[in-house]
Tab-separated table of N, CA, C and O in Angstrom:
chain	number	residue	atom	x	y	z
A	1	UNK	N	1.971	27.185	-3.641
A	1	UNK	CA	1.116	26.923	-2.743
A	1	UNK	C	0.253	26.364	-3.053
A	1	UNK	O	-0.711	26.314	-4.422
A	2	UNK	N	-0.634	24.838	-2.603
A	2	UNK	CA	-1.801	24.632	-2.851
A	2	UNK	C	-2.789	24.547	-1.582
A	2	UNK	O	-2.711	25.308	-0.613
A	3	UNK	N	-3.900	24.113	-1.944
A	3	UNK	CA	-4.885	24.028	-1.120
A	3	UNK	C	-5.799	22.913	-0.848
A	3	UNK	O	-5.777	22.269	-1.756
A	4	UNK	N	-5.639	22.795	-0.094
A	4	UNK	CA	-6.854	21.282	0.810
A	4	UNK	C	-8.160	21.252	1.272
A	4	UNK	O	-8.316	22.805	2.143
A	5	UNK	N	-9.231	21.243	0.822
A	5	UNK	CA	-10.279	21.556	1.179
A	5	UNK	C	-10.914	20.324	2.100
A	5	UNK	O	-10.156	19.133	1.941
A	6	UNK	N	-11.145	20.769	3.573
A	6	UNK	CA	-11.102	19.969	4.519
A	6	UNK	C	-13.033	19.953	5.058
A	6	UNK	O	-13.545	20.941	4.934
A	7	UNK	N	-13.330	18.911	5.206
A	7	UNK	CA	-15.082	18.656	5.280
A	7	UNK	C	-15.242	18.495	6.739
A	7	UNK	O	-14.357	17.136	7.098
A	8	UNK	N	-16.282	18.947	7.145
A	8	UNK	CA	-16.564	18.123	8.416
A	8	UNK	C	-17.822	17.299	8.643
A	8	UNK	O	-18.965	17.722	7.974
A	9	UNK	N	-17.520	16.021	8.650
A	9	UNK	CA	-18.484	14.789	8.701
A	9	UNK	C	-19.874	15.045	9.481
A	9	UNK	O	-20.893	14.888	9.243
A	10	UNK	N	-19.591	15.888	10.734
A	10	UNK	CA	-20.306	16.067	11.523
A	10	UNK	C	-21.663	17.394	11.087
A	10	UNK	O	-22.462	16.929	10.567
A	11	UNK	N	-21.113	18.525	10.503
A	11	UNK	CA	-21.535	19.383	10.340
A	11	UNK	C	-21.999	19.353	8.764
A	11	UNK	O	-22.898	20.157	8.259
A	12	UNK	N	-20.563	19.047	8.182
A	12	UNK	CA	-21.025	18.836	6.679
A	12	UNK	C	-20.103	20.613	5.781
A	12	UNK	O	-20.557	21.056	4.732
A	13	UNK	N	-19.873	21.496	7.211
A	13	UNK	CA	-18.961	22.556	6.944
A	13	UNK	C	-17.860	22.271	5.939
A	13	UNK	O	-17.122	21.380	6.280
A	14	UNK	N	-17.399	23.022	5.274
A	14	UNK	CA	-16.050	23.057	3.882
A	14	UNK	C	-14.958	23.660	4.884
A	14	UNK	O	-15.770	25.514	5.035
A	15	UNK	N	-13.823	23.537	4.948
A	15	UNK	CA	-12.962	25.189	4.363
A	15	UNK	C	-12.035	24.565	3.961
A	15	UNK	O	-11.365	23.591	3.801
A	16	UNK	N	-11.163	25.111	3.831
A	16	UNK	CA	-9.831	25.103	2.740
A	16	UNK	C	-8.430	26.034	3.678
A	16	UNK	O	-8.767	26.540	4.389
A	17	UNK	N	-7.584	24.681	3.008
A	17	UNK	CA	-6.756	24.543	4.399
A	17	UNK	C	-5.542	25.794	3.028
A	17	UNK	O	-5.177	24.517	2.713
A	18	UNK	N	-4.730	26.035	3.107
A	18	UNK	CA	-3.524	26.501	2.247
A	18	UNK	C	-2.401	25.685	2.712
A	18	UNK	O	-2.317	25.891	3.947
A	19	UNK	N	-1.635	24.650	2.084
A	19	UNK	CA	-0.752	24.208	2.581
A	19	UNK	C	1.027	24.755	2.102
A	19	UNK	O	0.834	25.199	1.017
A	20	UNK	N	1.806	24.905	2.757
A	20	UNK	CA	3.319	25.015	2.688
A	20	UNK	C	3.912	24.278	1.799
A	20	UNK	O	3.910	23.294	1.416
A	21	UNK	N	4.946	24.604	0.757
A	21	UNK	CA	6.075	23.829	-0.132
A	21	UNK	C	6.465	22.888	0.931
A	21	UNK	O	6.403	21.825	0.780
A	22	UNK	N	7.036	23.128	2.365
A	22	UNK	CA	7.475	22.073	3.282
A	22	UNK	C	6.370	21.035	3.633
A	22	UNK	O	6.646	19.776	3.368
A	23	UNK	N	4.910	21.587	3.552
A	23	UNK	CA	3.967	20.598	3.725
A	23	UNK	C	3.528	19.100	2.664
A	23	UNK	O	3.638	18.057	2.985
A	24	UNK	N	3.793	19.978	1.292
A	24	UNK	CA	3.559	19.486	0.178
A	24	UNK	C	5.023	18.672	0.027
A	24	UNK	O	4.855	16.744	-0.016
A	25	UNK	N	6.136	19.013	0.189
A	25	UNK	CA	6.970	18.196	0.254
A	25	UNK	C	7.240	16.643	1.334
A	25	UNK	O	7.557	15.795	0.721
A	26	UNK	N	6.437	17.145	2.161
A	26	UNK	CA	6.434	15.959	3.306
A	26	UNK	C	5.735	14.899	2.856
A	26	UNK	O	5.853	13.979	3.190
A	27	UNK	N	4.195	15.483	2.689
A	27	UNK	CA	3.274	14.419	1.998
A	27	UNK	C	4.160	13.537	0.555
A	27	UNK	O	3.657	12.511	0.904
A	28	UNK	N	4.810	14.291	0.015
A	28	UNK	CA	5.208	13.760	-1.067
A	28	UNK	C	6.392	12.543	-0.547
A	28	UNK	O	6.252	11.482	-1.130
A	29	UNK	N	6.779	12.804	0.196
A	29	UNK	CA	8.183	12.041	1.099
A	29	UNK	C	6.815	10.369	1.789
A	29	UNK	O	7.374	9.818	1.772
A	30	UNK	N	6.020	10.938	2.662
A	30	UNK	CA	5.296	10.252	3.073
A	30	UNK	C	4.838	9.092	1.890
A	30	UNK	O	4.449	8.062	2.238
A	31	UNK	N	4.276	9.444	0.933
A	31	UNK	CA	3.506	8.374	-0.105
A	31	UNK	C	4.814	7.912	-1.017
A	31	UNK	O	4.014	6.441	-1.271
A	32	UNK	N	5.846	8.517	-1.084
A	32	UNK	CA	7.067	7.430	-1.527
A	32	UNK	C	7.179	6.281	-0.775
A	32	UNK	O	7.622	5.419	-1.058
A	33	UNK	N	7.436	7.007	0.742
A	33	UNK	CA	7.581	5.564	1.371
A	33	UNK	C	6.291	4.301	1.414
A	33	UNK	O	6.591	3.438	2.130
A	34	UNK	N	5.356	4.734	1.308
A	34	UNK	CA	4.168	4.441	1.132
A	34	UNK	C	4.354	3.664	0.305
A	34	UNK	O	3.993	1.970	-0.019
A	35	UNK	N	4.877	3.884	-1.050
A	35	UNK	CA	5.138	3.048	-1.993
A	35	UNK	C	6.018	2.469	-1.889
A	35	UNK	O	6.049	0.583	-2.388
A	36	UNK	N	7.051	2.585	-1.139
A	36	UNK	CA	8.297	1.366	-0.833
A	36	UNK	C	7.847	0.369	0.294
A	36	UNK	O	7.775	-1.011	-0.395
A	37	UNK	N	7.066	0.275	0.609
A	37	UNK	CA	6.644	-0.681	1.733
A	37	UNK	C	5.501	-1.506	1.119
A	37	UNK	O	5.236	-2.680	1.398
A	38	UNK	N	4.301	-1.129	0.209
A	38	UNK	CA	3.783	-1.574	-0.259
A	38	UNK	C	4.314	-2.191	-1.297
A	38	UNK	O	3.897	-3.751	-1.658
A	39	UNK	N	5.047	-2.306	-2.187
A	39	UNK	CA	6.127	-2.795	-3.382
A	39	UNK	C	6.619	-3.925	-2.530
A	39	UNK	O	6.426	-5.181	-2.641
A	40	UNK	N	7.533	-3.767	-1.286
A	40	UNK	CA	7.432	-4.745	-0.349
A	40	UNK	C	6.817	-5.135	-0.182
A	40	UNK	O	6.879	-7.037	-0.210
A	41	UNK	N	5.680	-5.309	0.280
A	41	UNK	CA	4.617	-6.466	0.310
A	41	UNK	C	3.704	-7.376	-0.364
A	41	UNK	O	3.701	-8.473	-0.183
A	42	UNK	N	3.547	-6.358	-1.771
A	42	UNK	CA	3.543	-6.910	-2.579
A	42	UNK	C	4.345	-8.238	-3.630
A	42	UNK	O	3.905	-9.308	-3.732
A	43	UNK	N	5.518	-7.917	-3.462
A	43	UNK	CA	6.898	-8.765	-3.432
A	43	UNK	C	6.939	-9.947	-2.744
A	43	UNK	O	7.250	-11.140	-2.920
A	44	UNK	N	6.585	-9.874	-1.188
A	44	UNK	CA	6.754	-11.278	-0.144
A	44	UNK	C	5.119	-11.899	-0.617
A	44	UNK	O	5.238	-12.617	-0.530
A	45	UNK	N	3.986	-11.482	-0.538
A	45	UNK	CA	2.938	-11.926	-1.056
A	45	UNK	C	3.049	-12.470	-2.560
A	45	UNK	O	2.726	-13.950	-2.567
A	46	UNK	N	3.517	-12.089	-3.420
A	46	UNK	CA	4.219	-12.646	-4.676
A	46	UNK	C	5.033	-14.042	-4.266
A	46	UNK	O	4.493	-15.409	-4.981
A	47	UNK	N	5.858	-14.040	-3.284
A	47	UNK	CA	7.058	-15.086	-3.171
A	47	UNK	C	6.257	-16.523	-2.181
A	47	UNK	O	6.700	-16.972	-3.107
A	48	UNK	N	5.500	-15.320	-1.006
A	48	UNK	CA	4.564	-16.819	-0.876
A	48	UNK	C	3.834	-17.600	-1.894
A	48	UNK	O	3.516	-18.671	-1.237
A	49	UNK	N	2.907	-16.763	-2.584
A	49	UNK	CA	2.110	-17.593	-3.684
A	49	UNK	C	3.097	-18.293	-4.730
A	49	UNK	O	2.454	-19.216	-5.208
A	50	UNK	N	3.992	-18.211	-5.228
A	50	UNK	CA	5.527	-18.910	-5.873
A	50	UNK	C	5.470	-19.901	-5.520
A	50	UNK	O	5.554	-20.881	-6.012
A	51	UNK	N	5.644	-19.572	-3.443
A	51	UNK	CA	6.006	-20.846	-3.167
A	51	UNK	C	5.134	-22.212	-2.973
A	51	UNK	O	5.199	-23.305	-3.183
A	52	UNK	N	3.727	-21.332	-2.588
A	52	UNK	CA	2.432	-22.697	-2.190
A	52	UNK	C	2.913	-23.292	-3.929
A	52	UNK	O	2.440	-24.412	-3.885
A	53	UNK	N	2.601	-22.552	-5.138
A	53	UNK	CA	1.997	-22.982	-6.322
A	53	UNK	C	3.153	-24.240	-6.196
A	53	UNK	O	3.135	-25.141	-7.290
A	54	UNK	N	4.904	-23.849	-6.245
A	54	UNK	CA	5.691	-25.026	-5.955
A	54	UNK	C	5.123	-26.100	-5.467
A	54	UNK	O	5.317	-27.293	-5.807
A	55	UNK	N	4.826	-25.947	-4.269
A	55	UNK	CA	4.783	-27.028	-3.210
A	55	UNK	C	3.497	-27.782	-3.471
A	55	UNK	O	3.520	-28.642	-3.901
A	56	UNK	N	2.163	-27.699	-4.270
A	56	UNK	CA	1.222	-27.780	-4.628
A	56	UNK	C	1.948	-28.508	-6.585
A	56	UNK	O	1.107	-29.597	-6.600
A	57	UNK	N	2.474	-28.174	-6.932
A	57	UNK	CA	3.028	-28.842	-8.274
A	57	UNK	C	3.629	-30.197	-7.435
A	57	UNK	O	3.814	-31.124	-7.986
A	58	UNK	N	4.634	-30.019	-6.656
A	58	UNK	CA	5.021	-30.875	-5.889
A	58	UNK	C	4.487	-32.178	-5.705
A	58	UNK	O	4.454	-33.242	-5.955
A	59	UNK	N	3.461	-31.355	-4.697
A	59	UNK	CA	2.483	-32.730	-4.193
A	59	UNK	C	1.501	-33.199	-5.272
A	59	UNK	O	1.079	-34.484	-4.752
A	60	UNK	N	1.659	-32.894	-6.451
A	60	UNK	CA	0.345	-32.788	-7.034
A	60	UNK	C	1.359	-34.063	-8.045
A	60	UNK	O	0.737	-35.426	-8.619
A	61	UNK	N	2.577	-34.450	-7.873
A	61	UNK	CA	3.358	-35.161	-8.740
A	61	UNK	C	3.795	-36.824	-7.701
A	61	UNK	O	4.311	-37.719	-8.193
A	62	UNK	N	3.645	-36.556	-6.166
A	62	UNK	CA	4.197	-37.444	-5.564
A	62	UNK	C	2.893	-38.395	-5.702
A	62	UNK	O	2.716	-39.997	-5.222
A	63	UNK	N	1.455	-38.388	-6.270
A	63	UNK	CA	0.470	-38.867	-6.312
A	63	UNK	C	-0.127	-40.017	-5.417
A	63	UNK	O	-0.633	-39.144	-4.851
A	64	UNK	N	-0.368	-41.299	-4.940
A	64	UNK	CA	-0.931	-41.832	-4.083
A	64	UNK	C	0.057	-41.934	-3.180
A	64	UNK	O	-0.447	-42.895	-1.841
A	65	UNK	N	1.030	-41.552	-3.081
A	65	UNK	CA	2.363	-42.298	-1.858
A	65	UNK	C	1.467	-42.065	-0.772
A	65	UNK	O	1.517	-40.812	-0.214
């Protein structure tokens, strides 16, 4: 078991909540899914930046045309 500390922002009171192994596993799966989504997002961004750089390079070779 693990413990999560919960803070009530209005009252400032804290409490500890015990997490079961199933809850910890669910959090691990959720985090892994986020990592996959974030990696895909960053790959898409890098692809778009590379496409933009290639276009700008092409544009620079066009001169005054």
